[in-house]
Amino acid sequence: MMFVKKYFLFIISLISTLKLSAQNEIGPDGDKIVWVLMILAAVIIISVVFSKRGKGKQPLIVRQRIKIDLQKDRLYYPDNIKLSVKNTGNTDIDLDRPLLVFDNFWLKRKFRLKGMESRTFYPLYFVKGNTHTLNIDLNHFYLYDRKLKRYPKVKVTLFNVKGRQLGSNSVYLRKTLVKF
């Protein structure tokens, strides 16, 4: 009888510990979940890479970048400004008309540039790695409005055809007390 009681207590204690340990188990092991997620992420990345490569020579990450350089012909009160734009991104860009802004701290006058010498060539398809130059004659704007001669700063902003701003640069046309 004693022998049966010992086995009976042993079996009950074994069953009770199994139930207690089963209650502490929440789910599968953490390392198994991590491996499943890593394999799933690898499959998604490989499928995206191969789907992009099949369409042509488009890069996986499209960066539209330009470098803008403004040069004036004189240090103070220049007549001409030379705008140089270089496509430094990894894709081609459709450039919209540049925005020329005369800035006088509180007041701003904005003009859209169409081209030069009575030729219109915007919007412009701009291939990666190429450079585009535009000579801007400021006297044309001064004849339009004499007050623009007092504005100390000129800023040029470039957009793509969809309206996203690609970059801007500015130059000072005359001396100012405070650079703004």
Coordinates of C-alpha atoms in Angstrom, one line a residue:
M1 CA 0.0 0.0 0.0
M2 CA 2.8 2.3 0.9
F3 CA 4.4 1.5 -2.4
V4 CA 1.3 2.6 -4.4
K5 CA 1.0 5.8 -2.4
K6 CA 4.6 6.7 -3.3
Y7 CA 3.9 6.2 -7.0
F8 CA 0.6 8.0 -6.7
L9 CA 2.2 11.0 -5.1
F10 CA 5.0 10.9 -7.6
I11 CA 2.6 10.9 -10.6
I12 CA 0.5 13.8 -9.0
S13 CA 3.5 15.9 -8.4
L14 CA 4.7 15.3 -12.0
I15 CA 1.3 16.2 -13.4
S16 CA 1.0 19.3 -11.3
T17 CA 4.5 20.6 -12.4
L18 CA 3.6 20.0 -16.0
K19 CA 0.5 22.0 -15.7
L20 CA 2.4 24.8 -14.0
S21 CA 5.1 24.9 -16.6
A22 CA 2.5 24.9 -19.3
Q23 CA 0.8 27.9 -17.9
N24 CA 4.1 29.9 -18.0
E25 CA 4.6 29.2 -21.7
I26 CA 3.2 32.0 -23.8
G27 CA 4.2 31.1 -27.3
P28 CA 7.0 29.8 -29.4
D29 CA 10.6 30.6 -28.6
G30 CA 11.9 34.1 -29.4
D31 CA 14.7 33.0 -31.6
K32 CA 12.3 31.1 -33.9
I33 CA 10.2 34.2 -34.4
V34 CA 13.3 36.2 -35.2
W35 CA 14.5 33.7 -37.8
V36 CA 11.1 33.6 -39.5
L37 CA 11.0 37.4 -39.7
M38 CA 14.5 37.6 -41.1
I39 CA 13.6 35.0 -43.8
L40 CA 10.4 36.9 -44.7
A41 CA 12.3 40.2 -44.9
A42 CA 14.9 38.6 -47.2
V43 CA 12.3 37.3 -49.5
I44 CA 10.6 40.7 -49.7
I45 CA 13.9 42.5 -50.4
I46 CA 14.9 40.1 -53.1
S47 CA 11.5 40.3 -54.8
V48 CA 11.6 44.1 -54.8
V49 CA 15.2 44.2 -56.2
F50 CA 14.3 41.8 -59.1
S51 CA 11.0 43.6 -59.9
K52 CA 12.9 47.0 -60.2
R53 CA 15.7 45.5 -62.3
G54 CA 13.2 44.0 -64.8
K55 CA 11.7 47.4 -65.8
G56 CA 14.9 48.9 -67.1
K57 CA 17.8 50.8 -65.8
Q58 CA 16.0 52.6 -63.0
P59 CA 17.8 52.7 -59.7
L60 CA 16.4 51.1 -56.6
I61 CA 16.4 54.4 -54.7
V62 CA 15.6 57.5 -56.9
R63 CA 17.4 60.7 -55.9
Q64 CA 16.7 63.9 -57.7
R65 CA 19.5 66.3 -56.8
I66 CA 20.8 69.4 -58.5
K67 CA 23.7 71.7 -57.7
I68 CA 22.9 75.4 -58.3
D69 CA 25.6 78.0 -58.8
L70 CA 25.0 81.8 -59.3
Q71 CA 27.7 84.0 -60.5
K72 CA 27.5 87.8 -61.0
D73 CA 29.5 89.8 -63.5
R74 CA 30.3 92.6 -61.0
L75 CA 30.7 92.6 -57.2
Y76 CA 28.1 95.3 -56.7
Y77 CA 25.1 96.2 -58.9
P78 CA 25.7 93.5 -61.5
D79 CA 23.9 93.6 -64.9
N80 CA 24.0 89.9 -65.5
I81 CA 23.7 86.8 -63.4
K82 CA 24.8 83.4 -64.7
L83 CA 22.8 80.5 -63.4
S84 CA 24.5 77.1 -63.7
V85 CA 22.6 73.9 -62.8
K86 CA 24.2 70.4 -62.6
N87 CA 22.2 67.2 -62.2
T88 CA 24.0 65.3 -59.5
G89 CA 21.3 62.8 -58.8
N90 CA 21.0 59.3 -60.2
T91 CA 18.0 59.9 -62.4
D92 CA 16.8 62.3 -65.1
I93 CA 14.7 65.3 -64.1
D94 CA 12.1 67.5 -65.8
L95 CA 12.9 71.0 -64.7
D96 CA 10.2 73.6 -64.5
R97 CA 10.7 77.3 -65.1
P98 CA 13.1 78.8 -62.5
L99 CA 11.7 81.2 -60.0
L100 CA 13.6 84.5 -59.6
V101 CA 12.9 86.3 -56.4
F102 CA 14.1 89.9 -55.6
D103 CA 14.3 90.1 -51.8
N104 CA 14.2 93.3 -49.7
F105 CA 13.9 91.8 -46.2
W106 CA 10.2 92.6 -45.9
L107 CA 9.2 92.7 -49.6
K108 CA 9.6 90.0 -52.2
R109 CA 9.0 90.2 -55.9
K110 CA 8.8 86.9 -57.8
F111 CA 9.3 86.3 -61.5
R112 CA 9.1 83.0 -63.5
L113 CA 11.9 82.7 -66.1
K114 CA 10.9 81.3 -69.5
G115 CA 14.2 81.3 -71.3
M116 CA 16.6 83.8 -72.8
E117 CA 16.9 86.0 -75.9
S118 CA 13.2 85.5 -76.7
R119 CA 13.5 81.7 -76.7
T120 CA 11.4 79.6 -74.5
F121 CA 12.9 76.2 -73.5
Y122 CA 11.3 75.4 -70.2
P123 CA 10.2 72.8 -69.0
L124 CA 13.5 71.2 -69.7
Y125 CA 14.4 67.5 -69.7
F126 CA 17.6 67.3 -67.8
V127 CA 19.7 64.1 -68.2
K128 CA 21.8 63.0 -65.2
G129 CA 25.3 64.3 -65.1
N130 CA 24.6 67.2 -67.5
T131 CA 25.0 70.9 -66.9
H132 CA 22.7 73.7 -67.9
T133 CA 23.5 77.4 -67.9
L134 CA 21.2 80.4 -68.2
N135 CA 22.3 84.1 -68.5
I136 CA 19.8 86.3 -66.6
D137 CA 19.8 90.0 -67.7
L138 CA 18.8 92.0 -64.6
N139 CA 18.3 95.3 -66.7
H140 CA 15.2 93.7 -68.2
F141 CA 13.7 93.5 -64.7
Y142 CA 14.9 97.0 -63.7
L143 CA 13.2 98.5 -66.8
Y144 CA 10.0 96.7 -65.7
D145 CA 10.2 98.2 -62.1
R146 CA 12.8 100.8 -61.1
K147 CA 12.3 99.9 -57.4
L148 CA 13.9 96.5 -57.9
K149 CA 17.3 98.3 -58.2
R150 CA 17.1 98.9 -54.4
Y151 CA 16.6 95.2 -53.5
P152 CA 19.8 93.8 -52.2
K153 CA 19.3 90.1 -52.7
V154 CA 18.3 87.8 -55.6
K155 CA 17.4 84.2 -55.1
V156 CA 16.8 81.5 -57.8
T157 CA 14.7 78.5 -56.9
L158 CA 14.3 75.4 -59.1
F159 CA 11.3 73.0 -59.1
N160 CA 10.6 69.8 -61.0
V161 CA 7.5 69.6 -63.2
K162 CA 5.5 68.0 -60.4
G163 CA 6.1 71.0 -58.1
R164 CA 8.7 69.6 -55.8
Q165 CA 11.5 72.1 -54.9
L166 CA 14.9 70.7 -55.9
G167 CA 17.1 73.5 -54.6
S168 CA 17.8 77.2 -54.5
N169 CA 20.7 79.7 -54.3
S170 CA 21.0 83.4 -53.7
V171 CA 23.5 86.3 -54.3
Y172 CA 23.7 89.8 -52.9
L173 CA 23.6 92.6 -55.4
R174 CA 24.7 95.4 -53.1
K175 CA 26.1 96.0 -49.6
T176 CA 23.7 95.6 -46.7
L177 CA 24.1 96.2 -43.0
V178 CA 22.7 92.8 -42.1
K179 CA 22.9 89.6 -44.2
F180 CA 19.4 88.1 -44.2

